[in-house]
Tab-separated table of N, CA and C in Angstrom:
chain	number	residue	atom	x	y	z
S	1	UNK	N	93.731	198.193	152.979
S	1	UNK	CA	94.127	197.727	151.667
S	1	UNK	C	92.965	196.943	151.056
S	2	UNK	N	92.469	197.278	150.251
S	2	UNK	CA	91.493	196.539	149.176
S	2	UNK	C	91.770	195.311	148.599
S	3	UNK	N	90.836	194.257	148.956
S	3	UNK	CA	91.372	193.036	148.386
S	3	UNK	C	90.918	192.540	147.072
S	4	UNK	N	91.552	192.231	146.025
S	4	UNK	CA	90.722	191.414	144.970
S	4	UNK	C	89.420	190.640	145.241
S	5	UNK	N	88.273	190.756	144.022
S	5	UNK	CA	86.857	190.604	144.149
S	5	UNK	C	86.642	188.915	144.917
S	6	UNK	N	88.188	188.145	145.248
S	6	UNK	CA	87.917	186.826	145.162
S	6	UNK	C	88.110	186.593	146.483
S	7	UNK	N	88.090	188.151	147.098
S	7	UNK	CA	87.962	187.883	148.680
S	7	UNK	C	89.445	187.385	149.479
S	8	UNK	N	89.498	187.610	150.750
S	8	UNK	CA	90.668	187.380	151.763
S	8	UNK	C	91.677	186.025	151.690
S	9	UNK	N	90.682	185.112	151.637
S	9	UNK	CA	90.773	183.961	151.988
S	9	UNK	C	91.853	183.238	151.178
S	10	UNK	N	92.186	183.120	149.595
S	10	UNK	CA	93.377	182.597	148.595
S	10	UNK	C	94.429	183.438	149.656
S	11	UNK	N	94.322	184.782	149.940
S	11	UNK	CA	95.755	185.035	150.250
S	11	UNK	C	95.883	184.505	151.553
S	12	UNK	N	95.265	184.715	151.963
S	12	UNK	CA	95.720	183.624	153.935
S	12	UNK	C	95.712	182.452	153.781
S	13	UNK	N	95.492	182.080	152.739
S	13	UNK	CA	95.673	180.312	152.177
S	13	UNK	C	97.180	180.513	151.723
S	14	UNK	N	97.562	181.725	150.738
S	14	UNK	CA	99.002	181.432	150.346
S	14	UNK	C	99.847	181.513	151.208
S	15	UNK	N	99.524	182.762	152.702
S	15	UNK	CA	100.400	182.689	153.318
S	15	UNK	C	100.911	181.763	154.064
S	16	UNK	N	100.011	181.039	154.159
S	16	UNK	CA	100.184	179.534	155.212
S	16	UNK	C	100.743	178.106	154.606
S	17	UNK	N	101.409	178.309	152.990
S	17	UNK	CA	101.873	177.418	152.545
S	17	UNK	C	102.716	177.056	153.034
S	18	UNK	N	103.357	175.972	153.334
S	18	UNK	CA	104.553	175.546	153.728
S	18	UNK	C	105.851	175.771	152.603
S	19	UNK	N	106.696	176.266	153.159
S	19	UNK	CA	108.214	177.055	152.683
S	19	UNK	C	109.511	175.531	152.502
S	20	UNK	N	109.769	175.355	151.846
S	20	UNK	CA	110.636	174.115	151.798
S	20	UNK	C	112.321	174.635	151.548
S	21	UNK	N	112.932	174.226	152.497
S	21	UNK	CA	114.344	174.704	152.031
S	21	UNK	C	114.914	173.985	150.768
S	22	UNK	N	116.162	174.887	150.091
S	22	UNK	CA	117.443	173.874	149.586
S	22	UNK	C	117.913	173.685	149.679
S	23	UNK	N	118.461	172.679	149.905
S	23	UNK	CA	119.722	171.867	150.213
S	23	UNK	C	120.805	172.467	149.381
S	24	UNK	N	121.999	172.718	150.399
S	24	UNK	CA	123.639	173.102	149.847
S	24	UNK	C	124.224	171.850	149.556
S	25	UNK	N	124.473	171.904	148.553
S	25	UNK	CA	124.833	169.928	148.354
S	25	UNK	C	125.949	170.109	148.607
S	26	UNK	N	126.573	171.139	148.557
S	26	UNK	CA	127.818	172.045	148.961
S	26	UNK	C	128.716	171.091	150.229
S	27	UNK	N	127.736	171.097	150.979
S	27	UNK	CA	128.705	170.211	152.311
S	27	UNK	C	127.870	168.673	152.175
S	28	UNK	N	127.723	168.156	151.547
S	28	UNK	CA	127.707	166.609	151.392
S	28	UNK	C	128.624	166.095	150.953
S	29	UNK	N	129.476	164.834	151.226
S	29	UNK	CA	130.082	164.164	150.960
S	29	UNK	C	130.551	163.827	149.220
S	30	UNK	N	131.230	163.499	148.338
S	30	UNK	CA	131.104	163.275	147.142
S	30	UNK	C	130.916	161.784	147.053
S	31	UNK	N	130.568	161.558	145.877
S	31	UNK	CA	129.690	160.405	145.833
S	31	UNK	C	131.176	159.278	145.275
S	32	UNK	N	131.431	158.091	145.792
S	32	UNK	CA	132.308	157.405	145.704
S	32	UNK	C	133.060	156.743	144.302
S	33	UNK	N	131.646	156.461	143.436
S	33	UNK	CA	131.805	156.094	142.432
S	33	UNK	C	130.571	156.793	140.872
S	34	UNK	N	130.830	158.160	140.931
S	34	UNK	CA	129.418	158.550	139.616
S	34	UNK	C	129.294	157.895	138.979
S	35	UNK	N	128.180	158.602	138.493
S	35	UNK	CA	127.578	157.830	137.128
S	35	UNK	C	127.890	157.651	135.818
S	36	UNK	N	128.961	158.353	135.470
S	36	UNK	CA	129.826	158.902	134.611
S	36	UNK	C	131.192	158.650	134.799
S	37	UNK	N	131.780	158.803	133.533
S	37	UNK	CA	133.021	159.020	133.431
S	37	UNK	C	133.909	160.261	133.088
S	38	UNK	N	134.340	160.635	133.559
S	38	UNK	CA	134.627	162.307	133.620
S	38	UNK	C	136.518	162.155	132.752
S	39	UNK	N	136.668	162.477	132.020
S	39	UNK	CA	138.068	162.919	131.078
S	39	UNK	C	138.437	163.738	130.847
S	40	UNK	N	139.448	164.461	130.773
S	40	UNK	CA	140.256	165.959	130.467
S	40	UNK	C	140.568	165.411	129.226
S	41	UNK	N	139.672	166.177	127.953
S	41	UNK	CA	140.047	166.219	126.834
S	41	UNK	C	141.068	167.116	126.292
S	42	UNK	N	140.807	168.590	126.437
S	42	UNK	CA	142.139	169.559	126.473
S	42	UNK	C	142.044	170.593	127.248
S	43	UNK	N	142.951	171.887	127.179
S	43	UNK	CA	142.361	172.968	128.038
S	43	UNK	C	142.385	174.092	127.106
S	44	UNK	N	140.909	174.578	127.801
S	44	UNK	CA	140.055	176.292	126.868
S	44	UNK	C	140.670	177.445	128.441
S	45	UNK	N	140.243	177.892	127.378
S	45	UNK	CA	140.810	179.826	127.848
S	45	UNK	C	139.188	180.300	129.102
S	46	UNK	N	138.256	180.173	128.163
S	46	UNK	CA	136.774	180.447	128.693
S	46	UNK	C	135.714	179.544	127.991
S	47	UNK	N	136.112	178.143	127.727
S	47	UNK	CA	134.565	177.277	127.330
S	47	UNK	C	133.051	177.981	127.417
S	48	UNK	N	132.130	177.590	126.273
S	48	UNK	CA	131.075	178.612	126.419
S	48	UNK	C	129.878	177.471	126.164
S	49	UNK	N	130.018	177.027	124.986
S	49	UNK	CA	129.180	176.100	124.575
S	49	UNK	C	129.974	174.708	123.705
S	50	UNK	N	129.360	173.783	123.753
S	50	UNK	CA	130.086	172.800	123.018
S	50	UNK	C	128.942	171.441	122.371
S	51	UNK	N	128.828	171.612	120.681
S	51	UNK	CA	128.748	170.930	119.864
S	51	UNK	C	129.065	169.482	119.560
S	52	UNK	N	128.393	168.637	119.999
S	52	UNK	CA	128.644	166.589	119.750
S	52	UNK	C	128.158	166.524	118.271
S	53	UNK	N	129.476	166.466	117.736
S	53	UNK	CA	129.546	165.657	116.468
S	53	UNK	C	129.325	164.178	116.294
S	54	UNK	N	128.390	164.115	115.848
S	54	UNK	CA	128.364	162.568	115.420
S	54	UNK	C	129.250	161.232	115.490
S	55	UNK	N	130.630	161.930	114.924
S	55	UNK	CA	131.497	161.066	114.967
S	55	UNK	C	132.494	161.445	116.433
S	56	UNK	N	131.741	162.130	117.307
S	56	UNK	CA	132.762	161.547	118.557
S	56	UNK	C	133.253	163.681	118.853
S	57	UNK	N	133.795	164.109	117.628
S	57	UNK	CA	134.086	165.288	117.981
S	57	UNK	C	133.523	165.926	118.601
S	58	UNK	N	133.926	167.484	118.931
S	58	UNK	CA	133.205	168.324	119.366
S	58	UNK	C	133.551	169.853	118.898
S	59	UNK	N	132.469	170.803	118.505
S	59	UNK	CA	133.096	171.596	118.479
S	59	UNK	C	132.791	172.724	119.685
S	60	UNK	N	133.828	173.609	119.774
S	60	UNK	CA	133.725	174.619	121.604
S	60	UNK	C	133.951	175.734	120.937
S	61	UNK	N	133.186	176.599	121.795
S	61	UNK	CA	133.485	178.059	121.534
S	61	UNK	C	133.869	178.561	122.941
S	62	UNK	N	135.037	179.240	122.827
S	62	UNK	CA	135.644	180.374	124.000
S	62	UNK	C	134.878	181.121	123.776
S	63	UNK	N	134.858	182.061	125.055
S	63	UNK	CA	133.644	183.278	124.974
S	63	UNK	C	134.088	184.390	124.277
S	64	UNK	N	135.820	184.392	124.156
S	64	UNK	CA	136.627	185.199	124.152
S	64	UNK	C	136.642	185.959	122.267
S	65	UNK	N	135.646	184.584	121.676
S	65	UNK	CA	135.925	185.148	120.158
S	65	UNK	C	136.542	183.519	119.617
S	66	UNK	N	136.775	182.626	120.069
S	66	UNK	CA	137.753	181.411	118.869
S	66	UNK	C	136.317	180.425	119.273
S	67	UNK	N	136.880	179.551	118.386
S	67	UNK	CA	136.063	178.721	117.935
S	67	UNK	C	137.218	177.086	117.651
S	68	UNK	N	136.866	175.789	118.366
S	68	UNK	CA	137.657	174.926	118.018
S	68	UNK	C	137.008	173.435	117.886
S	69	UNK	N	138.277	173.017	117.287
S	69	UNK	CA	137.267	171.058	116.848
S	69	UNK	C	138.248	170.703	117.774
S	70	UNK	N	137.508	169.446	118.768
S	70	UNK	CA	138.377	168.980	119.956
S	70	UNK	C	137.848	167.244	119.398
S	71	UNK	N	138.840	166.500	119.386
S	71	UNK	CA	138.311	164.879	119.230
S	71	UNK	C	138.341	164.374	120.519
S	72	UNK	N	137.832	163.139	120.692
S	72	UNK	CA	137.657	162.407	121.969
S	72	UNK	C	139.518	162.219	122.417
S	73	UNK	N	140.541	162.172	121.784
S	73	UNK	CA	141.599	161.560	122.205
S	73	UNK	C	142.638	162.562	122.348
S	74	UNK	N	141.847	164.339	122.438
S	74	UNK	CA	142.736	165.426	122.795
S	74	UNK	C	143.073	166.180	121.843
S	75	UNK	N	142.906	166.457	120.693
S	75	UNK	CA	143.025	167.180	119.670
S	75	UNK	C	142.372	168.139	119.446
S	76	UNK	N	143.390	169.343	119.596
S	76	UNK	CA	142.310	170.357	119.653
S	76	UNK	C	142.762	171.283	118.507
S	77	UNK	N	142.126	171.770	117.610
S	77	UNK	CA	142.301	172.558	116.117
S	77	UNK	C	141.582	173.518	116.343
S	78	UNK	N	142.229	174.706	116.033
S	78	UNK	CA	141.068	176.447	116.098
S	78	UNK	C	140.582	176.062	114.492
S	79	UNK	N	139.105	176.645	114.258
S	79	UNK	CA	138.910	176.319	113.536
S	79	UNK	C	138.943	178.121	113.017
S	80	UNK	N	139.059	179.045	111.708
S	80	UNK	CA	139.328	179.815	111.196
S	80	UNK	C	137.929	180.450	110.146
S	81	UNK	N	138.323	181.407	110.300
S	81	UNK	CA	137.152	182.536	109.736
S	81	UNK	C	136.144	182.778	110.507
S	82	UNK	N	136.409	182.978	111.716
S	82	UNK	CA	135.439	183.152	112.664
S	82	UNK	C	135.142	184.434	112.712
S	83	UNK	N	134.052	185.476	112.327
S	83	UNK	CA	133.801	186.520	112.541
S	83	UNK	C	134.420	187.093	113.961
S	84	UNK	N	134.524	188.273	113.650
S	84	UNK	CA	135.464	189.068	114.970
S	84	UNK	C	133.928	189.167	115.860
S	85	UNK	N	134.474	188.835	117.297
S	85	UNK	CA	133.907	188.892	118.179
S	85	UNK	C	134.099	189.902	119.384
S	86	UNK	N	133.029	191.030	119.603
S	86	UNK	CA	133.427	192.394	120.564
S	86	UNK	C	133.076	191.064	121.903
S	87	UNK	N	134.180	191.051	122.425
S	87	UNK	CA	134.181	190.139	124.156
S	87	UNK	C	134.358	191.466	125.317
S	88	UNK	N	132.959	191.499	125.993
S	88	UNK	CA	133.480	192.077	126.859
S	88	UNK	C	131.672	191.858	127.888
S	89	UNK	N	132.282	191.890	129.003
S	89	UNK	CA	130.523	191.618	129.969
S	89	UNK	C	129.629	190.641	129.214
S	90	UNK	N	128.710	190.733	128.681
S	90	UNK	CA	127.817	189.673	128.911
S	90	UNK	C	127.997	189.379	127.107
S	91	UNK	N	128.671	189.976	126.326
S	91	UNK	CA	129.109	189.583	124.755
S	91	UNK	C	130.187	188.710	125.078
S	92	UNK	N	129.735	187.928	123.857
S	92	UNK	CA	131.296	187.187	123.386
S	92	UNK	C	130.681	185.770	122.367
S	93	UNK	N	131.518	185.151	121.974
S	93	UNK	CA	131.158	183.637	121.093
S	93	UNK	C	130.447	182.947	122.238
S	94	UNK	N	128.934	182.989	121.927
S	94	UNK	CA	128.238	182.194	123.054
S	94	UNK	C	127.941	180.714	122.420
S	95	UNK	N	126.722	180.790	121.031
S	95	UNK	CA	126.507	179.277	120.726
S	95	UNK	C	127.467	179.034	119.813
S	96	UNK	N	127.023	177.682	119.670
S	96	UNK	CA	126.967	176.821	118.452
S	96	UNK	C	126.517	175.656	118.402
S	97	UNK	N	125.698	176.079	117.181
S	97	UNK	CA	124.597	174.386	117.466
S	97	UNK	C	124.716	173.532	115.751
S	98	UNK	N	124.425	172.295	115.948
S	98	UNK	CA	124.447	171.937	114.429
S	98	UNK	C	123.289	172.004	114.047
S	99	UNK	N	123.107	171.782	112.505
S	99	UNK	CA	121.289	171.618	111.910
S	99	UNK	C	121.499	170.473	112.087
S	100	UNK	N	119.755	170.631	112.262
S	100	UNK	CA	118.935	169.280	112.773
S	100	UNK	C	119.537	168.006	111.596
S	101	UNK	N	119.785	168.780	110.224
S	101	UNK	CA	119.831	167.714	109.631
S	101	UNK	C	121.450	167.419	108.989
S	102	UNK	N	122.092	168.022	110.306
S	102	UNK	CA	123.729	167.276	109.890
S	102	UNK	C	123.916	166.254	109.640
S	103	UNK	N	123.111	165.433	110.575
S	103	UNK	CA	123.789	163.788	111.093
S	103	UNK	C	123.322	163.056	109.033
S	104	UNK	N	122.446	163.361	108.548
S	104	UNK	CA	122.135	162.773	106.812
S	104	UNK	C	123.076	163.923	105.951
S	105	UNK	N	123.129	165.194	106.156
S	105	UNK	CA	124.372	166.082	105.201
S	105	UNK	C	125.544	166.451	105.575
S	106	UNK	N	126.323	165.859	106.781
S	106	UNK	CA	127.019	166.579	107.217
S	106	UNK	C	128.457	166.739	106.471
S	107	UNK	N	128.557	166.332	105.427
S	107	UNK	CA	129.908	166.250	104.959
S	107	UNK	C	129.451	167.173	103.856
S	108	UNK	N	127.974	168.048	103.271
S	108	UNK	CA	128.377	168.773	102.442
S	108	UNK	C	127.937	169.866	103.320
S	109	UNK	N	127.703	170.415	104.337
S	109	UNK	CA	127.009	171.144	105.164
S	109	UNK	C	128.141	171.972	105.583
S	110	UNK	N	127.426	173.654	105.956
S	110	UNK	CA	128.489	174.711	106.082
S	110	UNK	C	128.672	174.733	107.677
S	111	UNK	N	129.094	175.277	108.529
S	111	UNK	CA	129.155	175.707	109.873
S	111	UNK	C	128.598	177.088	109.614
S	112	UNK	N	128.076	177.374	110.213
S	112	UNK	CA	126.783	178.884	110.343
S	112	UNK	C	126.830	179.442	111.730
S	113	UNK	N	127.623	180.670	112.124
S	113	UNK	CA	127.662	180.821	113.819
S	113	UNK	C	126.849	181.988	112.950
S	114	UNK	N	126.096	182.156	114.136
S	114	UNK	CA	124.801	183.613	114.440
S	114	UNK	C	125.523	184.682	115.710
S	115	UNK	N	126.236	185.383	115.467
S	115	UNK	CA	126.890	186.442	116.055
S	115	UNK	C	125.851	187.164	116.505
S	116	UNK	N	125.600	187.872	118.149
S	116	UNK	CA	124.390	189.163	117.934
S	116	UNK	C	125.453	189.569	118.726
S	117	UNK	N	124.959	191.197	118.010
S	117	UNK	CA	126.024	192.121	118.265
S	117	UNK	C	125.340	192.036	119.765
């Protein structure tokens, strides 16, 4: 086998790198007290992505095609006119992001989902 002009030696150098495992955090213990505070706001069908509104909301997209506004205290509203969504394998309502410049327009500002077929 012919070696590149830079000679033997890089590759018997790579082979001799040391290999580092990963850790299955899988069987470690859970941690007693996180760092966080973890809350059941409501329950989705298939959660995909989810939108922090400024004021605390959020908005979520199911993968399934809906689209909803969830508040911090469990309120959850489908929000409507959501382009039809073909759900099936690796399609479905994936983002939703806000513009950069909601947080100064957001009360005259449209919601804009980018569907790819």
């Amino acid at each position: 086998m012919p070696f590149p002009k830079f000679g033997l030696i890089p590759w018997l150098l790579l082979g001799a790198a040391p290999v580092l495992a990963q850790i299955n955090a899988g069987t470690l213990p859970p941690t007693p007290s996180p760092p966080f505070k973890l809350t059941k706001v409501a329950q989705f069908d298939l959660p995909w992505r989810i939108a922090f509104l400024p004021d605390g909301r959020m908005l979520i997209t199911e993968k399934i095609g809906k689209l909803f506004l969830a508040t911090p205290s469990g309120q959850k509203l489908e929000v409507t006119g959501v382009p039809p969504v073909q759900y099936q394998d690796q399609n479905g309502l994936l983002g939703v992001y806000l513009a950069p410049s909601y947080p100064s327009d957001g009360a005259s500002a449209q919601l804009a989902l980018v569907v790819v077929p």
